[in-house]
Amino acid sequence: EIVLTQSPGTLSLSPGERATLSCRASQSVSSSYLAWYQQKPGQAPRLLIYGASSRATGIPDRFSGSGSGTDFTLTISRLEPEDFAVYYCQQYGSSPRVTFGQGTRLEIK
Amino acid sequence: QVQLVQSGAEVKKPGASVKVSCKASGYTFTSYGISWVRQAPGQGLEWMGWISAYNGNTNYAQKLQGRVTMTTDTSTSTAYMELRSLRSDDTAVYYCARDPGRYSGSSGDYWGQGTLVTVSS
């Protein structure tokens, strides 16, 4: 099973700043089958990025994903107040065994 | 618009079973799969498994093999997840998600609202 490790655990930034979230896999993720989700308290997760770098429908272009192999990054170019949430990465390249990272909490500084 | 509507909260005793439903609308049900993900209180996301709404093929998380069964009813565009031999650590919010994966689980692009299952004696 591929283990995903997200860093940092908590990221404290101010609106308008740039956020860089990391997701490292214990083995190479085939075909860049890596997704990113945003989750706010009491809500279901929301798909942001799939295939490592493709934005999901309706996702603003301030969100971007990059990376391949074992190292992936989610970048939020300029933080808006509504972006403060928990972010999870997910790999589905080693299906049938899909796994999630433990999450990064993005909080207002 | 795509919608997934899940059944309501459940309270179960240890050893019992629970069956959560997920009714889909706004798209061709058999063109996608359904993934199930759960989240224990204050914890992260845990993938439980995937079912193809096209042919009923399933993939389950290894730790749940033998306790979980996922099914679909194409006549009502509804997916079901049954978990048996419930334990206290099965207490969680259970989510269904539309999954474009053709042969196994992938990313979930639309999610249900979640169903809280509480296991308590």
PDB file of C-alpha atoms in Angstrom:
ATOM      1  CA  GLU A   1       0.000   0.000   0.000  1.00  0.00           C
ATOM      2  CA  ILE A   2       1.244   3.468  -0.896  1.00  0.00           C
ATOM      3  CA  VAL A   3       1.562   5.746   2.128  1.00  0.00           C
ATOM      4  CA  LEU A   4       1.077   9.467   1.519  1.00  0.00           C
ATOM      5  CA  THR A   5       2.736  11.924   3.900  1.00  0.00           C
ATOM      6  CA  GLN A   6       1.552  15.530   3.802  1.00  0.00           C
ATOM      7  CA  SER A   7       3.524  18.473   5.087  1.00  0.00           C
ATOM      8  CA  PRO A   8       3.323  20.683   6.934  1.00  0.00           C
ATOM      9  CA  GLY A   9       0.675  19.444   9.329  1.00  0.00           C
ATOM     10  CA  THR A  10      -0.531  23.005   9.856  1.00  0.00           C
ATOM     11  CA  LEU A  11       0.218  26.045   7.730  1.00  0.00           C
ATOM     12  CA  SER A  12      -0.483  29.538   9.083  1.00  0.00           C
ATOM     13  CA  LEU A  13      -0.740  32.255   6.443  1.00  0.00           C
ATOM     14  CA  SER A  14      -2.580  35.498   5.768  1.00  0.00           C
ATOM     15  CA  PRO A  15      -5.075  36.256   3.001  1.00  0.00           C
ATOM     16  CA  GLY A  16      -3.255  37.306  -0.138  1.00  0.00           C
ATOM     17  CA  GLU A  17      -0.231  35.118   0.573  1.00  0.00           C
ATOM     18  CA  ARG A  18       0.856  32.091  -1.430  1.00  0.00           C
ATOM     19  CA  ALA A  19       0.351  28.600   0.021  1.00  0.00           C
ATOM     20  CA  THR A  20       2.459  25.573  -0.896  1.00  0.00           C
ATOM     21  CA  LEU A  21       1.308  22.171   0.371  1.00  0.00           C
ATOM     22  CA  SER A  22       3.354  19.006  -0.091  1.00  0.00           C
ATOM     23  CA  CYS A  23       2.363  15.366  -0.535  1.00  0.00           C
ATOM     24  CA  ARG A  24       5.079  12.703  -0.632  1.00  0.00           C
ATOM     25  CA  ALA A  25       4.389   9.077  -1.579  1.00  0.00           C
ATOM     26  CA  SER A  26       6.214   6.025  -0.245  1.00  0.00           C
ATOM     27  CA  GLN A  27       6.352   4.622  -3.805  1.00  0.00           C
ATOM     28  CA  SER A  28       5.972   6.148  -7.220  1.00  0.00           C
ATOM     29  CA  VAL A  29       2.363   7.021  -8.088  1.00  0.00           C
ATOM     30  CA  SER A  30       1.725   5.623 -11.532  1.00  0.00           C
ATOM     31  CA  SER A  31       0.441   7.880 -14.286  1.00  0.00           C
ATOM     32  CA  SER A  32       0.294  10.778 -11.816  1.00  0.00           C
ATOM     33  CA  TYR A  33      -2.986   9.478 -10.423  1.00  0.00           C
ATOM     34  CA  LEU A  34      -2.950  11.998  -7.605  1.00  0.00           C
ATOM     35  CA  ALA A  35      -5.869  14.153  -6.457  1.00  0.00           C
ATOM     36  CA  TRP A  36      -6.278  17.010  -3.999  1.00  0.00           C
ATOM     37  CA  TYR A  37      -9.385  17.790  -1.939  1.00  0.00           C
ATOM     38  CA  GLN A  38     -10.490  20.674   0.249  1.00  0.00           C
ATOM     39  CA  GLN A  39     -12.663  20.055   3.294  1.00  0.00           C
ATOM     40  CA  LYS A  40     -14.314  22.643   5.508  1.00  0.00           C
ATOM     41  CA  PRO A  41     -15.828  21.834   8.929  1.00  0.00           C
ATOM     42  CA  GLY A  42     -19.099  19.942   8.663  1.00  0.00           C
ATOM     43  CA  GLN A  43     -18.844  19.616   4.889  1.00  0.00           C
ATOM     44  CA  ALA A  44     -17.998  16.851   2.458  1.00  0.00           C
ATOM     45  CA  PRO A  45     -14.646  16.987   0.697  1.00  0.00           C
ATOM     46  CA  ARG A  46     -14.479  18.951  -2.548  1.00  0.00           C
ATOM     47  CA  LEU A  47     -12.334  17.784  -5.444  1.00  0.00           C
ATOM     48  CA  LEU A  48      -9.813  20.446  -6.492  1.00  0.00           C
ATOM     49  CA  ILE A  49      -7.224  18.669  -8.636  1.00  0.00           C
ATOM     50  CA  TYR A  50      -7.057  15.255 -10.348  1.00  0.00           C
ATOM     51  CA  GLY A  51      -4.343  13.669 -12.451  1.00  0.00           C
ATOM     52  CA  ALA A  52      -1.835  15.690 -10.396  1.00  0.00           C
ATOM     53  CA  SER A  53      -2.438  18.936 -12.318  1.00  0.00           C
ATOM     54  CA  SER A  54      -5.942  19.079 -13.839  1.00  0.00           C
ATOM     55  CA  ARG A  55      -8.390  21.413 -12.129  1.00  0.00           C
ATOM     56  CA  ALA A  56     -11.826  19.988 -11.419  1.00  0.00           C
ATOM     57  CA  THR A  57     -14.949  21.688 -12.747  1.00  0.00           C
ATOM     58  CA  GLY A  58     -15.525  25.121 -11.261  1.00  0.00           C
ATOM     59  CA  ILE A  59     -12.239  25.336  -9.359  1.00  0.00           C
ATOM     60  CA  PRO A  60     -10.618  28.795  -9.500  1.00  0.00           C
ATOM     61  CA  ASP A  61      -7.316  29.083 -11.323  1.00  0.00           C
ATOM     62  CA  ARG A  62      -5.515  30.224  -8.159  1.00  0.00           C
ATOM     63  CA  PHE A  63      -5.404  26.503  -7.318  1.00  0.00           C
ATOM     64  CA  SER A  64      -2.753  24.516  -9.168  1.00  0.00           C
ATOM     65  CA  GLY A  65      -1.228  21.082  -8.802  1.00  0.00           C
ATOM     66  CA  SER A  66       2.161  19.804  -9.895  1.00  0.00           C
ATOM     67  CA  GLY A  67       4.552  16.936  -9.436  1.00  0.00           C
ATOM     68  CA  SER A  68       5.134  13.350 -10.470  1.00  0.00           C
ATOM     69  CA  GLY A  69       6.607  10.133  -9.156  1.00  0.00           C
ATOM     70  CA  THR A  70       6.697  10.515  -5.376  1.00  0.00           C
ATOM     71  CA  ASP A  71       6.531  14.301  -4.873  1.00  0.00           C
ATOM     72  CA  PHE A  72       3.435  16.398  -5.460  1.00  0.00           C
ATOM     73  CA  THR A  73       2.487  19.970  -4.613  1.00  0.00           C
ATOM     74  CA  LEU A  74      -0.724  21.944  -4.309  1.00  0.00           C
ATOM     75  CA  THR A  75      -0.230  25.681  -4.703  1.00  0.00           C
ATOM     76  CA  ILE A  76      -2.769  28.374  -3.916  1.00  0.00           C
ATOM     77  CA  SER A  77      -1.386  31.482  -5.576  1.00  0.00           C
ATOM     78  CA  ARG A  78      -3.178  34.128  -3.556  1.00  0.00           C
ATOM     79  CA  LEU A  79      -5.193  33.045  -0.529  1.00  0.00           C
ATOM     80  CA  GLU A  80      -8.813  34.114  -0.234  1.00  0.00           C
ATOM     81  CA  PRO A  81     -10.641  33.974   3.138  1.00  0.00           C
ATOM     82  CA  GLU A  82     -12.682  30.980   1.959  1.00  0.00           C
ATOM     83  CA  ASP A  83      -9.511  28.924   1.243  1.00  0.00           C
ATOM     84  CA  PHE A  84      -8.755  28.286   4.914  1.00  0.00           C
ATOM     85  CA  ALA A  85      -9.630  24.625   5.380  1.00  0.00           C
ATOM     86  CA  VAL A  86      -8.069  21.152   5.550  1.00  0.00           C
ATOM     87  CA  TYR A  87      -6.490  19.759   2.383  1.00  0.00           C
ATOM     88  CA  TYR A  88      -6.012  16.084   1.568  1.00  0.00           C
ATOM     89  CA  CYS A  89      -4.081  14.367  -1.175  1.00  0.00           C
ATOM     90  CA  GLN A  90      -5.210  10.996  -2.529  1.00  0.00           C
ATOM     91  CA  GLN A  91      -3.491   8.497  -4.788  1.00  0.00           C
ATOM     92  CA  TYR A  92      -5.408   6.130  -7.022  1.00  0.00           C
ATOM     93  CA  GLY A  93      -2.538   4.874  -9.154  1.00  0.00           C
ATOM     94  CA  SER A  94      -2.131   1.689  -7.180  1.00  0.00           C
ATOM     95  CA  SER A  95      -5.794   0.777  -7.449  1.00  0.00           C
ATOM     96  CA  PRO A  96      -7.496  -1.177  -6.126  1.00  0.00           C
ATOM     97  CA  ARG A  97      -5.761   0.240  -3.059  1.00  0.00           C
ATOM     98  CA  VAL A  98      -6.631   3.929  -2.947  1.00  0.00           C
ATOM     99  CA  THR A  99      -5.096   5.914  -0.082  1.00  0.00           C
ATOM    100  CA  PHE A 100      -5.324   9.407   1.420  1.00  0.00           C
ATOM    101  CA  GLY A 101      -2.734  11.551   3.111  1.00  0.00           C
ATOM    102  CA  GLN A 102      -3.358  12.625   6.701  1.00  0.00           C
ATOM    103  CA  GLY A 103      -4.208  16.199   5.738  1.00  0.00           C
ATOM    104  CA  THR A 104      -2.767  19.715   6.042  1.00  0.00           C
ATOM    105  CA  ARG A 105      -4.687  22.321   8.006  1.00  0.00           C
ATOM    106  CA  LEU A 106      -4.439  25.780   6.436  1.00  0.00           C
ATOM    107  CA  GLU A 107      -5.247  28.378   9.069  1.00  0.00           C
ATOM    108  CA  ILE A 108      -5.430  32.140   9.158  1.00  0.00           C
ATOM    109  CA  LYS A 109      -2.372  33.771  10.689  1.00  0.00           C
TER     110      LYS A 109
ATOM    111  CA  GLN B   1     -27.137  19.127 -11.675  1.00  0.00           C
ATOM    112  CA  VAL B   2     -25.337  16.150 -10.214  1.00  0.00           C
ATOM    113  CA  GLN B   3     -26.572  15.242  -6.734  1.00  0.00           C
ATOM    114  CA  LEU B   4     -25.883  12.397  -4.345  1.00  0.00           C
ATOM    115  CA  VAL B   5     -28.317  12.192  -1.432  1.00  0.00           C
ATOM    116  CA  GLN B   6     -27.519   9.831   1.415  1.00  0.00           C
ATOM    117  CA  SER B   7     -29.733   8.219   4.007  1.00  0.00           C
ATOM    118  CA  GLY B   8     -30.023   9.562   7.530  1.00  0.00           C
ATOM    119  CA  ALA B   9     -27.974   9.076  10.668  1.00  0.00           C
ATOM    120  CA  GLU B  10     -27.885   5.661  12.331  1.00  0.00           C
ATOM    121  CA  VAL B  11     -27.162   4.435  15.842  1.00  0.00           C
ATOM    122  CA  LYS B  12     -26.151   0.787  16.100  1.00  0.00           C
ATOM    123  CA  LYS B  13     -24.979  -1.574  18.800  1.00  0.00           C
ATOM    124  CA  PRO B  14     -21.641  -3.390  18.556  1.00  0.00           C
ATOM    125  CA  GLY B  15     -21.960  -6.502  16.422  1.00  0.00           C
ATOM    126  CA  ALA B  16     -24.877  -5.154  14.394  1.00  0.00           C
ATOM    127  CA  SER B  17     -24.927  -4.191  10.714  1.00  0.00           C
ATOM    128  CA  VAL B  18     -25.679  -0.912   8.973  1.00  0.00           C
ATOM    129  CA  LYS B  19     -26.708  -0.209   5.390  1.00  0.00           C
ATOM    130  CA  VAL B  20     -26.258   3.306   4.022  1.00  0.00           C
ATOM    131  CA  SER B  21     -27.881   4.399   0.758  1.00  0.00           C
ATOM    132  CA  CYS B  22     -26.760   6.984  -1.768  1.00  0.00           C
ATOM    133  CA  LYS B  23     -29.292   8.106  -4.397  1.00  0.00           C
ATOM    134  CA  ALA B  24     -27.796   9.679  -7.497  1.00  0.00           C
ATOM    135  CA  SER B  25     -29.413  12.113  -9.919  1.00  0.00           C
ATOM    136  CA  GLY B  26     -28.428  14.490 -12.695  1.00  0.00           C
ATOM    137  CA  TYR B  27     -26.231  12.083 -14.655  1.00  0.00           C
ATOM    138  CA  THR B  28     -26.272   8.635 -16.264  1.00  0.00           C
ATOM    139  CA  PHE B  29     -25.813   6.407 -13.231  1.00  0.00           C
ATOM    140  CA  THR B  30     -24.269   3.472 -15.093  1.00  0.00           C
ATOM    141  CA  SER B  31     -21.567   5.621 -16.695  1.00  0.00           C
ATOM    142  CA  TYR B  32     -19.721   6.081 -13.398  1.00  0.00           C
ATOM    143  CA  GLY B  33     -18.704   4.203 -10.291  1.00  0.00           C
ATOM    144  CA  ILE B  34     -19.371   5.071  -6.674  1.00  0.00           C
ATOM    145  CA  SER B  35     -16.656   5.255  -4.056  1.00  0.00           C
ATOM    146  CA  TRP B  36     -17.251   5.144  -0.317  1.00  0.00           C
ATOM    147  CA  VAL B  37     -15.061   7.081   2.110  1.00  0.00           C
ATOM    148  CA  ARG B  38     -15.408   7.404   5.865  1.00  0.00           C
ATOM    149  CA  GLN B  39     -14.142   9.885   8.426  1.00  0.00           C
ATOM    150  CA  ALA B  40     -13.960   9.130  12.132  1.00  0.00           C
ATOM    151  CA  PRO B  41     -14.570  12.085  14.471  1.00  0.00           C
ATOM    152  CA  GLY B  42     -11.695  14.559  14.230  1.00  0.00           C
ATOM    153  CA  GLN B  43      -9.747  12.265  11.905  1.00  0.00           C
ATOM    154  CA  GLY B  44      -8.785  12.124   8.241  1.00  0.00           C
ATOM    155  CA  LEU B  45     -10.379  10.442   5.253  1.00  0.00           C
ATOM    156  CA  GLU B  46     -10.323   6.669   4.819  1.00  0.00           C
ATOM    157  CA  TRP B  47     -11.132   5.024   1.472  1.00  0.00           C
ATOM    158  CA  MET B  48     -13.457   2.051   1.918  1.00  0.00           C
ATOM    159  CA  GLY B  49     -14.005   0.807  -1.602  1.00  0.00           C
ATOM    160  CA  TRP B  50     -15.500   1.311  -5.047  1.00  0.00           C
ATOM    161  CA  ILE B  51     -18.263  -0.217  -7.121  1.00  0.00           C
ATOM    162  CA  SER B  52     -18.904   0.046 -10.818  1.00  0.00           C
ATOM    163  CA  ALA B  53     -22.518   1.036 -11.453  1.00  0.00           C
ATOM    164  CA  TYR B  54     -22.082  -0.397 -14.958  1.00  0.00           C
ATOM    165  CA  ASN B  55     -21.365  -4.028 -14.066  1.00  0.00           C
ATOM    166  CA  GLY B  56     -21.259  -4.244 -10.254  1.00  0.00           C
ATOM    167  CA  ASN B  57     -17.513  -4.944 -10.027  1.00  0.00           C
ATOM    168  CA  THR B  58     -16.098  -3.999  -6.653  1.00  0.00           C
ATOM    169  CA  ASN B  59     -12.793  -3.233  -4.968  1.00  0.00           C
ATOM    170  CA  TYR B  60     -12.628  -3.046  -1.184  1.00  0.00           C
ATOM    171  CA  ALA B  61     -10.022  -1.757   1.234  1.00  0.00           C
ATOM    172  CA  GLN B  62      -8.077  -4.684   2.597  1.00  0.00           C
ATOM    173  CA  LYS B  63      -8.861  -3.887   6.229  1.00  0.00           C
ATOM    174  CA  LEU B  64     -12.618  -4.062   5.544  1.00  0.00           C
ATOM    175  CA  GLN B  65     -12.601  -7.209   3.373  1.00  0.00           C
ATOM    176  CA  GLY B  66     -15.193  -9.651   4.665  1.00  0.00           C
ATOM    177  CA  ARG B  67     -17.179  -7.000   6.582  1.00  0.00           C
ATOM    178  CA  VAL B  68     -18.245  -4.631   3.799  1.00  0.00           C
ATOM    179  CA  THR B  69     -20.491  -5.135   0.786  1.00  0.00           C
ATOM    180  CA  MET B  70     -21.238  -2.486  -1.826  1.00  0.00           C
ATOM    181  CA  THR B  71     -24.131  -2.859  -4.237  1.00  0.00           C
ATOM    182  CA  THR B  72     -26.124  -0.770  -6.688  1.00  0.00           C
ATOM    183  CA  ASP B  73     -29.721  -0.710  -7.897  1.00  0.00           C
ATOM    184  CA  THR B  74     -29.673   0.712 -11.416  1.00  0.00           C
ATOM    185  CA  SER B  75     -33.488   0.902 -11.542  1.00  0.00           C
ATOM    186  CA  THR B  76     -33.423   3.587  -8.835  1.00  0.00           C
ATOM    187  CA  SER B  77     -29.870   4.961  -9.392  1.00  0.00           C
ATOM    188  CA  THR B  78     -29.015   4.113  -5.810  1.00  0.00           C
ATOM    189  CA  ALA B  79     -25.812   2.729  -4.318  1.00  0.00           C
ATOM    190  CA  TYR B  80     -25.618   0.920  -1.002  1.00  0.00           C
ATOM    191  CA  MET B  81     -22.850   0.219   1.468  1.00  0.00           C
ATOM    192  CA  GLU B  82     -23.391  -2.426   4.138  1.00  0.00           C
ATOM    193  CA  LEU B  83     -20.937  -2.819   7.004  1.00  0.00           C
ATOM    194  CA  ARG B  84     -21.308  -5.815   9.329  1.00  0.00           C
ATOM    195  CA  SER B  85     -19.977  -6.763  12.767  1.00  0.00           C
ATOM    196  CA  LEU B  86     -19.827  -3.130  13.785  1.00  0.00           C
ATOM    197  CA  ARG B  87     -17.295  -1.991  16.373  1.00  0.00           C
ATOM    198  CA  SER B  88     -16.928   1.278  18.227  1.00  0.00           C
ATOM    199  CA  ASP B  89     -14.113   2.347  15.899  1.00  0.00           C
ATOM    200  CA  ASP B  90     -16.549   2.162  12.970  1.00  0.00           C
ATOM    201  CA  THR B  91     -18.176   5.311  14.352  1.00  0.00           C
ATOM    202  CA  ALA B  92     -17.715   7.819  11.553  1.00  0.00           C
ATOM    203  CA  VAL B  93     -19.325   9.931   8.886  1.00  0.00           C
ATOM    204  CA  TYR B  94     -19.708   7.808   5.756  1.00  0.00           C
ATOM    205  CA  TYR B  95     -19.587   9.512   2.359  1.00  0.00           C
ATOM    206  CA  CYS B  96     -20.412   8.303  -1.135  1.00  0.00           C
ATOM    207  CA  ALA B  97     -18.813   9.977  -4.135  1.00  0.00           C
ATOM    208  CA  ARG B  98     -19.297   9.726  -7.875  1.00  0.00           C
ATOM    209  CA  ASP B  99     -16.182   8.129  -9.300  1.00  0.00           C
ATOM    210  CA  PRO B 100     -15.197   8.250 -12.977  1.00  0.00           C
ATOM    211  CA  GLY B 101     -12.920   5.219 -12.619  1.00  0.00           C
ATOM    212  CA  ARG B 102     -13.807   2.544 -15.176  1.00  0.00           C
ATOM    213  CA  TYR B 103     -12.038  -0.396 -13.566  1.00  0.00           C
ATOM    214  CA  SER B 104     -11.294   0.686 -10.001  1.00  0.00           C
ATOM    215  CA  GLY B 105     -11.501   3.610  -7.616  1.00  0.00           C
ATOM    216  CA  SER B 106     -10.192   7.001  -8.627  1.00  0.00           C
ATOM    217  CA  SER B 107     -11.012  10.575  -7.632  1.00  0.00           C
ATOM    218  CA  GLY B 108     -14.511  11.458  -6.435  1.00  0.00           C
ATOM    219  CA  ASP B 109     -15.878  14.487  -8.243  1.00  0.00           C
ATOM    220  CA  TYR B 110     -19.278  14.855  -6.564  1.00  0.00           C
ATOM    221  CA  TRP B 111     -19.980  13.838  -2.979  1.00  0.00           C
ATOM    222  CA  GLY B 112     -22.985  13.042  -0.861  1.00  0.00           C
ATOM    223  CA  GLN B 113     -23.695  15.014   2.286  1.00  0.00           C
ATOM    224  CA  GLY B 114     -22.454  12.245   4.565  1.00  0.00           C
ATOM    225  CA  THR B 115     -24.190   9.839   6.953  1.00  0.00           C
ATOM    226  CA  LEU B 116     -23.182   9.677  10.607  1.00  0.00           C
ATOM    227  CA  VAL B 117     -23.058   6.124  11.920  1.00  0.00           C
ATOM    228  CA  THR B 118     -22.613   5.836  15.670  1.00  0.00           C
ATOM    229  CA  VAL B 119     -21.740   2.472  17.208  1.00  0.00           C
ATOM    230  CA  SER B 120     -22.442   2.394  20.906  1.00  0.00           C
ATOM    231  CA  SER B 121     -23.743  -0.034  23.473  1.00  0.00           C
TER     232      SER B 121
END
